[in-house]
CSV table of C-alpha atoms and ligand atoms in Angstrom, one decimal:
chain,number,residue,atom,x,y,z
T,696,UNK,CA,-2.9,-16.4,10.6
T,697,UNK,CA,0.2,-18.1,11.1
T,698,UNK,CA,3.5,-16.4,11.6
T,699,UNK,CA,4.8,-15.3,8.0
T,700,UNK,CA,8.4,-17.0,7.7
T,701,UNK,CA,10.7,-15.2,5.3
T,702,UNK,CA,14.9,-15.8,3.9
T,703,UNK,CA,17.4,-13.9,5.0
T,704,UNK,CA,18.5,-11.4,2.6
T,705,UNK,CA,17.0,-8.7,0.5
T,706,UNK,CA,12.9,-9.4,-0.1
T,707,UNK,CA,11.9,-8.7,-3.8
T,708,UNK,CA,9.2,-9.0,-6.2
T,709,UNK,CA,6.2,-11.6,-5.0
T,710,UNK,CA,7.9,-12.1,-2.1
T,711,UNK,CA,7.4,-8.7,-1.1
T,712,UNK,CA,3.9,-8.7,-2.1
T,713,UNK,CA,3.2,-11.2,0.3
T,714,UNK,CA,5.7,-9.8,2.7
T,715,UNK,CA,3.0,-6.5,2.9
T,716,UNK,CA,0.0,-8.4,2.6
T,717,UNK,CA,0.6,-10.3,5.8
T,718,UNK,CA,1.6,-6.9,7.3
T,719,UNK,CA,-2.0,-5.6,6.6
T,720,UNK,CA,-3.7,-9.0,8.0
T,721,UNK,CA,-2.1,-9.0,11.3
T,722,UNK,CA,-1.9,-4.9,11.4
T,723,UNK,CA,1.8,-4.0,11.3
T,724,UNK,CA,4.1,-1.7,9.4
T,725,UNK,CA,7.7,-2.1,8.8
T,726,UNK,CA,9.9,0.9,9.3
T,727,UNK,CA,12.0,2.7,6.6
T,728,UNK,CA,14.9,4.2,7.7
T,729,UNK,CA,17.2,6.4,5.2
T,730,UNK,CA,21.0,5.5,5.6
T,731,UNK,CA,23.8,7.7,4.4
T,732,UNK,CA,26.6,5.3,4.4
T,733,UNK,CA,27.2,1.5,5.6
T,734,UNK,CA,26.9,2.7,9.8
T,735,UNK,CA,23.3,3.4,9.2
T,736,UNK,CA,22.7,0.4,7.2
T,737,UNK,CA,24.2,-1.5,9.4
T,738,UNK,CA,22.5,-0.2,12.5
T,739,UNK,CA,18.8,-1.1,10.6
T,740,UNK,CA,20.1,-4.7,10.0
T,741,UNK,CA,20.8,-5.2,13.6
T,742,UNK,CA,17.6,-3.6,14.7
T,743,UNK,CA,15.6,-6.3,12.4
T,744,UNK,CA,17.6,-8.9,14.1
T,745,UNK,CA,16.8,-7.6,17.7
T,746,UNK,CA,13.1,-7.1,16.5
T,747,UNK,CA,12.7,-10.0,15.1
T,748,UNK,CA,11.3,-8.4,12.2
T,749,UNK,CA,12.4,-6.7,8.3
T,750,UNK,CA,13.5,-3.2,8.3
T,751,UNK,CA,13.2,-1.6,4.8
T,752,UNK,CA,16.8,0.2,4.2
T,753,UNK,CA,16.0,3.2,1.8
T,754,UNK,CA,18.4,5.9,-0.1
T,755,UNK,CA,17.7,9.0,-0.7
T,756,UNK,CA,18.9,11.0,-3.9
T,757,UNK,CA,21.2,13.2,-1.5
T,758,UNK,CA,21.4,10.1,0.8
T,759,UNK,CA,23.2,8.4,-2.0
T,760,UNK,CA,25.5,10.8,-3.0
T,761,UNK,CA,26.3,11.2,0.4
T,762,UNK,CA,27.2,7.4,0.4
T,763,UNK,CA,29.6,7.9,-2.3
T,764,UNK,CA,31.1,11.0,-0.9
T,765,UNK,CA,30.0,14.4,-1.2
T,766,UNK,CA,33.8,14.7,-3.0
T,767,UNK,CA,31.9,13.6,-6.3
T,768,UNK,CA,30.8,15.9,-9.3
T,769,UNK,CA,26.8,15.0,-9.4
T,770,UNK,CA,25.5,17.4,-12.3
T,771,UNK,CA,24.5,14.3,-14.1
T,772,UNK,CA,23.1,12.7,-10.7
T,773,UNK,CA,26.3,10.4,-11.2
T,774,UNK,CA,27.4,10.0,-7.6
T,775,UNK,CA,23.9,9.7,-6.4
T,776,UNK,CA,23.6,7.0,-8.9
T,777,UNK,CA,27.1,5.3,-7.8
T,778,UNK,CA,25.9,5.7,-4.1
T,779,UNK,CA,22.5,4.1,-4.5
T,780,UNK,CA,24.3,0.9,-6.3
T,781,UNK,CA,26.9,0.7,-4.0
T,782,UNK,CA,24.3,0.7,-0.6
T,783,UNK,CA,22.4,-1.5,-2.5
T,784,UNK,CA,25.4,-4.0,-2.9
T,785,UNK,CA,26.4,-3.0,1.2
T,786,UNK,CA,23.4,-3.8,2.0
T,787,UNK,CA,22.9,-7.7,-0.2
T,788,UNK,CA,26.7,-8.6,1.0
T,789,UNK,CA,25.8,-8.1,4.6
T,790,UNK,CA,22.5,-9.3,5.2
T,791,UNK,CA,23.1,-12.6,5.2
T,792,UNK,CA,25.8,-12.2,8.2
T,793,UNK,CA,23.3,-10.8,10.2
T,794,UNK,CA,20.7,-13.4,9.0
T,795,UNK,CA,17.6,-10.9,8.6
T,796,UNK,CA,15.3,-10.4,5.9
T,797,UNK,CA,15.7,-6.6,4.3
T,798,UNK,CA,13.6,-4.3,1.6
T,799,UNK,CA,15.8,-2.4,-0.5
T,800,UNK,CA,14.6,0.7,-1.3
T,801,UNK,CA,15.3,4.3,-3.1
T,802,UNK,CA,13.3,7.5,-1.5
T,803,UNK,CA,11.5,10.8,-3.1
T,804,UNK,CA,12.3,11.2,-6.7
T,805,UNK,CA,11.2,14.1,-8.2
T,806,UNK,CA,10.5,15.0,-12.0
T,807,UNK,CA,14.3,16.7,-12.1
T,808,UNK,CA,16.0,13.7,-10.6
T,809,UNK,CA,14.7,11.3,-12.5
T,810,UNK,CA,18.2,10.9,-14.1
T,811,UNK,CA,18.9,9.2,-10.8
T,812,UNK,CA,16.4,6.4,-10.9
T,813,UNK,CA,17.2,5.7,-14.5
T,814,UNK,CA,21.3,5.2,-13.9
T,815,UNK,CA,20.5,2.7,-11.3
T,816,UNK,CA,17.6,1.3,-12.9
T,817,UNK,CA,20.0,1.0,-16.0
T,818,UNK,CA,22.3,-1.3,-13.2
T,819,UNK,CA,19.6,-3.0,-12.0
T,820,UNK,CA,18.5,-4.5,-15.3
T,821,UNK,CA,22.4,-5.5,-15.7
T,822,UNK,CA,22.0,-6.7,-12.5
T,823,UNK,CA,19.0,-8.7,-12.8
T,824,UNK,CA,20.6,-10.0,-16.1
T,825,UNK,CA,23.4,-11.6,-14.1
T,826,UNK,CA,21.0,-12.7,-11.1
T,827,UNK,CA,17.8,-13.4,-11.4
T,828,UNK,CA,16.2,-10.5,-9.3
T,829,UNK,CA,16.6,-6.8,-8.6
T,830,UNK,CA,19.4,-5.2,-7.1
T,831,UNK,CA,17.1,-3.2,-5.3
T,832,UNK,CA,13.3,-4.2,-4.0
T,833,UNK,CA,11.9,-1.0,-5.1
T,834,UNK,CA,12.1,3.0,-6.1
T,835,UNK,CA,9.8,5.7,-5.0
T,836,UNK,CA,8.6,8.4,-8.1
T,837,UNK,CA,7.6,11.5,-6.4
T,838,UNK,CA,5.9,13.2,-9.1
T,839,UNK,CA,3.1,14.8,-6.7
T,840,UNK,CA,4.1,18.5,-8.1
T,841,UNK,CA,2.7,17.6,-11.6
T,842,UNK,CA,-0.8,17.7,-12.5
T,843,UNK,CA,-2.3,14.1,-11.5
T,844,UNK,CA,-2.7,12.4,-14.9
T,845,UNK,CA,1.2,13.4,-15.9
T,846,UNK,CA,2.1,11.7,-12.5
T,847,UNK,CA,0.4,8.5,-13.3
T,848,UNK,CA,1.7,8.4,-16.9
T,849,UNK,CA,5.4,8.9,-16.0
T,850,UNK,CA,5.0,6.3,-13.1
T,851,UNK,CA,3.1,3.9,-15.6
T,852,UNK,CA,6.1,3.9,-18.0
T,853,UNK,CA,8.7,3.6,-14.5
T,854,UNK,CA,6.9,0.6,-13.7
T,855,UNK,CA,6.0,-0.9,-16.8
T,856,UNK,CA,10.5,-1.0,-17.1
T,857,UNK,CA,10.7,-2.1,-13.4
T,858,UNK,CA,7.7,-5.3,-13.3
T,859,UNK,CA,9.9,-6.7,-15.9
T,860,UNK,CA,12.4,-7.2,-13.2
T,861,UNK,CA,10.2,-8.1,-10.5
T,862,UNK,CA,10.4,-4.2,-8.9
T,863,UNK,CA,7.8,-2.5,-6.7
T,864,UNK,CA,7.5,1.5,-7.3
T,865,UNK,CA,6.3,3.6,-4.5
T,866,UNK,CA,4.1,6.7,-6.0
T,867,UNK,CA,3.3,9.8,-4.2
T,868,UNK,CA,-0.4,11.5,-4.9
T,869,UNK,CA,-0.8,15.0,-3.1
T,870,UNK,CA,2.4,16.1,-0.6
T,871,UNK,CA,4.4,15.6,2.2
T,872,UNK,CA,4.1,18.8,4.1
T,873,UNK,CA,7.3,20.2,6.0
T,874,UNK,CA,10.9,19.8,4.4
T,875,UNK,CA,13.3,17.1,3.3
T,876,UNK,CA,16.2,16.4,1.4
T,877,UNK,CA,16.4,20.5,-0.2
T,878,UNK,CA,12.6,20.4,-0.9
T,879,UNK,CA,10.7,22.6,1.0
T,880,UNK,CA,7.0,22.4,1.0
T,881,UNK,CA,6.0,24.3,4.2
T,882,UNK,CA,4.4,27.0,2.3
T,883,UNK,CA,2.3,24.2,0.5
T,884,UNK,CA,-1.6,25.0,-0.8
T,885,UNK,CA,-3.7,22.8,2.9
T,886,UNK,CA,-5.5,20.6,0.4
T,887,UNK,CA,-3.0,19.6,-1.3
T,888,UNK,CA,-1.5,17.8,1.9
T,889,UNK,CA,-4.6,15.3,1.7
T,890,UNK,CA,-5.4,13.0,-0.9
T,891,UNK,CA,-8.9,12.5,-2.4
T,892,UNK,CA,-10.1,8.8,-2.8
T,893,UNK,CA,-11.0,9.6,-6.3
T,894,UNK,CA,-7.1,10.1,-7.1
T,895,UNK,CA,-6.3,7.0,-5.2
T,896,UNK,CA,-8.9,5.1,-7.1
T,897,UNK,CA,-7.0,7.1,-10.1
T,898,UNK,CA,-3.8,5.2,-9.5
T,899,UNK,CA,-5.5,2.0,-9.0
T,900,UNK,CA,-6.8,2.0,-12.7
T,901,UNK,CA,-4.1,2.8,-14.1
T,902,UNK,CA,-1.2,1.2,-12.2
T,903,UNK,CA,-3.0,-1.8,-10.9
T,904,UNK,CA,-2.9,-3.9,-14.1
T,905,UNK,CA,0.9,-2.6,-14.6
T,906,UNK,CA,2.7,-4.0,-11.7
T,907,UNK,CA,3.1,-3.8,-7.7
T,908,UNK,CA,3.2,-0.5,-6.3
T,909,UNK,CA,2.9,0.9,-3.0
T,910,UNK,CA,1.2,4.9,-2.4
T,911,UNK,CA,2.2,7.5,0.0
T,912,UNK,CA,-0.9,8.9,0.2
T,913,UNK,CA,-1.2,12.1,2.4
T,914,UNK,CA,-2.8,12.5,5.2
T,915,UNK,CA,-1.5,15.5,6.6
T,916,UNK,CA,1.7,14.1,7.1
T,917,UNK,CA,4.7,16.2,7.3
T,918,UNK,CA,8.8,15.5,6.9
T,919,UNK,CA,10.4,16.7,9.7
T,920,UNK,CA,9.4,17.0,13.7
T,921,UNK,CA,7.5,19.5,14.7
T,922,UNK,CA,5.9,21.5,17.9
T,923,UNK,CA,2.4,19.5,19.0
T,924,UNK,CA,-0.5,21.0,17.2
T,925,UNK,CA,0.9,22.1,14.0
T,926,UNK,CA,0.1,18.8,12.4
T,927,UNK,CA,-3.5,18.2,11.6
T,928,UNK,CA,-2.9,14.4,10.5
T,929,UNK,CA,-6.3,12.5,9.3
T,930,UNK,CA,-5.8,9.3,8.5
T,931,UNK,CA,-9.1,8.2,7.8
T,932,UNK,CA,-8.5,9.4,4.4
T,933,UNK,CA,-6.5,6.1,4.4
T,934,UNK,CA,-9.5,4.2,5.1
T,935,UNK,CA,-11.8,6.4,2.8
T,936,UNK,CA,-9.6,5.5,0.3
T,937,UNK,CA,-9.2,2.0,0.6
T,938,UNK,CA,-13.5,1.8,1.0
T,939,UNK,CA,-13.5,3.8,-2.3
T,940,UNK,CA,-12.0,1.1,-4.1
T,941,UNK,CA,-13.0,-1.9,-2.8
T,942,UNK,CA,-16.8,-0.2,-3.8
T,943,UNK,CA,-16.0,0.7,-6.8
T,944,UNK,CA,-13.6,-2.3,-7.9
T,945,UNK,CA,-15.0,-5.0,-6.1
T,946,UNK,CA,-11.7,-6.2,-4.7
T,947,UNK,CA,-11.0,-7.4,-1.3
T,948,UNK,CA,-10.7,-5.2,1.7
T,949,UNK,CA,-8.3,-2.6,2.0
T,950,UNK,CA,-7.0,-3.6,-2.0
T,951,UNK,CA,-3.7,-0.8,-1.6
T,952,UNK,CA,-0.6,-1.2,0.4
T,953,UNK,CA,-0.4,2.7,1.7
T,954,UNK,CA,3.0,4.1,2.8
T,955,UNK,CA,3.2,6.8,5.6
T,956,UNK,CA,5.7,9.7,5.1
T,957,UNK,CA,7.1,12.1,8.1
T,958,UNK,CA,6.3,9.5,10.8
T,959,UNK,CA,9.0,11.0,13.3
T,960,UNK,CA,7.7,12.9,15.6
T,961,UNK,CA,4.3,11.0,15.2
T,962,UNK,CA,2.5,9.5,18.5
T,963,UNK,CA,1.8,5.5,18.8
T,964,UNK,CA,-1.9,6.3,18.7
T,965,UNK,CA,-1.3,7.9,15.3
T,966,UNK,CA,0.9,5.4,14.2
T,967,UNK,CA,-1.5,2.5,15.2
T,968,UNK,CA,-4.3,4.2,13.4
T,969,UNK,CA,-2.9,4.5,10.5
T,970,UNK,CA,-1.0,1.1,10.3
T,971,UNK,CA,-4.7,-0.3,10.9
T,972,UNK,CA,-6.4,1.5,7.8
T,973,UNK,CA,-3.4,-0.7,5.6
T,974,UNK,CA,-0.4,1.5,6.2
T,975,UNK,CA,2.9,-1.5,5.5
T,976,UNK,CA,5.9,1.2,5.8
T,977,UNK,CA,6.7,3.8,7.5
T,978,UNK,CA,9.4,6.2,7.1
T,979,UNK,CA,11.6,7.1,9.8
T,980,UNK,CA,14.3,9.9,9.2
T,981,UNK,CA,14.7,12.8,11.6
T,982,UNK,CA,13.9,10.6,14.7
T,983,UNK,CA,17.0,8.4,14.0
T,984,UNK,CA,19.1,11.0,12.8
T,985,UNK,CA,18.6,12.3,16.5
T,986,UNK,CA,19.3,8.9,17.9
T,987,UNK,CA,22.9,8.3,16.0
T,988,UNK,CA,23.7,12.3,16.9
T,989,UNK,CA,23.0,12.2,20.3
T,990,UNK,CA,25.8,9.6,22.0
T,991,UNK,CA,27.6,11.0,19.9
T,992,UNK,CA,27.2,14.9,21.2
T,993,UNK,CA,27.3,13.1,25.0
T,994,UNK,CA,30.6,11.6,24.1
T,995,UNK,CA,32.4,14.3,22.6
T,996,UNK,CA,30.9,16.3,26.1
T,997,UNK,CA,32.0,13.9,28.5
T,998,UNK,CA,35.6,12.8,27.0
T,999,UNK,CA,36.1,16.7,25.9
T,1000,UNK,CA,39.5,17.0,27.3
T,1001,UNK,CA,40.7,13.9,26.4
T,1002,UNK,CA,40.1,14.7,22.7
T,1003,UNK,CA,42.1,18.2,22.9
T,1004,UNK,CA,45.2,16.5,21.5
T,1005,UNK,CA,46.6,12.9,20.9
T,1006,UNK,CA,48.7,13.0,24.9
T,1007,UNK,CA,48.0,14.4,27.0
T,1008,UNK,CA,44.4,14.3,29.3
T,1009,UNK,CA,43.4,14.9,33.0
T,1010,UNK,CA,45.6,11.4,34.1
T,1011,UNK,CA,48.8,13.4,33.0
T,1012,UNK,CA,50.5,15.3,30.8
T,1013,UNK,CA,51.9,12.7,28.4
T,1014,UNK,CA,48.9,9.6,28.8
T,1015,UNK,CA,48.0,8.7,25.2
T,1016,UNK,CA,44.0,9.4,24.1
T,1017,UNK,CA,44.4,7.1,20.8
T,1018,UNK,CA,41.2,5.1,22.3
T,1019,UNK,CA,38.5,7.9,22.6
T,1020,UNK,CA,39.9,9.2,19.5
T,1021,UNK,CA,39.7,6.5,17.5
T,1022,UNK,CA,36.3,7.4,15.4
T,1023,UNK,CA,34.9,4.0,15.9
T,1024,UNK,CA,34.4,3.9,19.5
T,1025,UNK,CA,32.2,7.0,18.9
T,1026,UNK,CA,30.7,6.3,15.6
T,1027,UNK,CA,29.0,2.8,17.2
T,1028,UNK,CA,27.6,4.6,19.9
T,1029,UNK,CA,25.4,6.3,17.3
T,1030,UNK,CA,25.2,3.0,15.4
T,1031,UNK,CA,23.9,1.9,18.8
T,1032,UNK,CA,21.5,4.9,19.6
T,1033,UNK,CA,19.7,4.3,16.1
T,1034,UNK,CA,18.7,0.5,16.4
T,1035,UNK,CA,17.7,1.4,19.5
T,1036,UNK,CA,15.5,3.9,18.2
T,1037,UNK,CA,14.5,1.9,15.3
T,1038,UNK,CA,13.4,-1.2,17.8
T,1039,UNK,CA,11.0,1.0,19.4
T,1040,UNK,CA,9.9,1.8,15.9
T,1041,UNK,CA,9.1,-2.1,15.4
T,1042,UNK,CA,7.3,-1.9,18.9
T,1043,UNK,CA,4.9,1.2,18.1
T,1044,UNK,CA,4.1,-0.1,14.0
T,1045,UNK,CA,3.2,-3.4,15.5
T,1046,UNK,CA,5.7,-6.0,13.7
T,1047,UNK,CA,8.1,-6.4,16.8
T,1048,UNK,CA,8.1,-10.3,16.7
T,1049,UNK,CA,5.9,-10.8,14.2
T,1050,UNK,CA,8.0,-12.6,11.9
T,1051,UNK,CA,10.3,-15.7,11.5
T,1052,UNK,CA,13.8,-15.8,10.1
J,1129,LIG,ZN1,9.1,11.3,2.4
């Protein structure tokens, strides 16, 4: 197959259909990386340039309201929803200067935050009124807490809204172990952290004729890095589920784009696995919130006593320290630490270079 070629800028609708199709042919996944403000985002566009490859740029609901500062009332999920619009239009303002291809996407919403995908749902239809396409590429409904058949309905009504404007919606069917973003499902029933190929075959029926959508299936996949051994991960349920309805369908091979949840801490082997049974993103949170954090810790360390007060360090009494102060200087070392981290993400999901832009 010959090297997919894609446009700078952010990836939408059939685009993006294509866009994970040729990630299943040649067996790669694209990472997705949740930002909290424009360093982050920023840091993901460089590492797509370096890979030569698209990074998906997600949001969570605390991610965005983090983005438009955790000053903000957000009873009414209002500074999630300003946070998630204003990433969004970060994010389509400065992807072109960096010349990379970018998915735009919003993370876990569960059945209480749904207020939050509707307000910038409500601004993406304004938005695709003005433009042509969505602000964003696509939302995820997490709605694997309700009973199966409630899930599917209230993502077949999200998606029946965002087709008309050219969205993809990510579903969830059974649960992300561990914790993330105030949800904590350590304690969680074991069988519910894999998914059957009867509810994936579920989702095809009824979403498949609706729209494009994407499925976090689970696997045994947890949020969150963990000791070795406490994570059972089986992701031949992937391929299970993709047999099931290709049999049952008739479609093509491996008919559903599958999107892997909790992949810090996860090894390449894993990774590879998984990407190979149709796996086209994988999220990425913990391990690159390590990565910015890190330089950072070593540089506070290191230029500790030249950060005591603004004169005044080991050269002498009255030498000026407005350079190690100045948060910049520190705040792109992190900015630094996370592409790198999210480069050898590109490496071990197999789409380092697999693109052209
Ligand atoms: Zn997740």
């Amino acid at each position: 197959m010959t090297t997919l070629k894609l446009k700078p800028g952010v990836v939408t609708g059939n685009a993006l259909k294509e866009l994970f199709a040729y990630c299943k042919e040649v067996k790669c996944a694209l990472p997705a990386v949740n930002v909290i403000g424009s360093n982050g985002a920023n840091a993901a566009l460089e590492a797509a340039r370096k890979a030569k490859a698209p990074v998906i740029v997600q949001l969570s609901q605390s991610g965005s309201q983090f983005y438009a500062g955790k000053f903000l009332d957000n009873g009414a999920q209002q500074a999630s929803i300003a946070g998630s619009i204003a990433g969004a239009l970060h994010v389509r303002a400065i992807a072109p200067a960096y010349g990379v291809p970018v998915v735009l996407h919003t993370d876990h919403c569960a059945a209480k935050l749904l207020p939050w995908v509707d307000g910038v749902l409500s601004a993406g239809e304004e938005y695709f009124a003005k433009n042509g396409e969505p602000l964003s590429s696509s939302h995820m409904l997490d709605l694997s807490e309700e009973p199966l058949d409630h899930n599917l309905e209230i993502c077949r009504k999200y998606l029946s809204r965002m087709a008309k404007l050219k969205m993809t919606l990510e579903i969830e069917l059974g649960v992300t172990g561990g914790e993330e973003d105030g949800v904590d499902n350590s304690n969680v029933e074991h069988s519910k952290l894999y998914t059957s190929p009867e509810d994936v075959l579920r989702a095809y029926d009824v979403l498949g004729a609706v729209g494009n959508f994407t499925v976090a299936a689970s696997f045994g996949n947890t949020h969150g890095v963990y000791a070795p051994g406490n994570v059972k991960l089986k992701p031949t349920i992937l391929r299970d589920s993709q047999d099931f309805v290709q049999k049952e369908r008739k479609t093509a091979a491996k008919p559903l784009d599958f999107v892997f949840h909790g992949g810090s801490g996860s090894t390449p082997e894993e990774i590879a696995e998984a990407v190979s049974y149709g796996v086209i993103k994988m999220n990425i949170d913990t391990d690159t919130q390590w990565a910015f954090t890190q330089p950072i810790k070593k540089f506070m360390d290191e230029k500790s006593a030249y950060l005591q007060s603004q004169l005044g360090n080991p050269e002498g009494p009255s030498k000026p320290n407005k350079k190690y102060i100045d948060p910049r200087g520190w705040i792109h070392l992190g900015e630094k630490g996370m592409t790198a981290r999210l480069v050898e993400a590109m490496k071990d999901l197999g789409a380092f270079g697999k693109f052209e832009f």
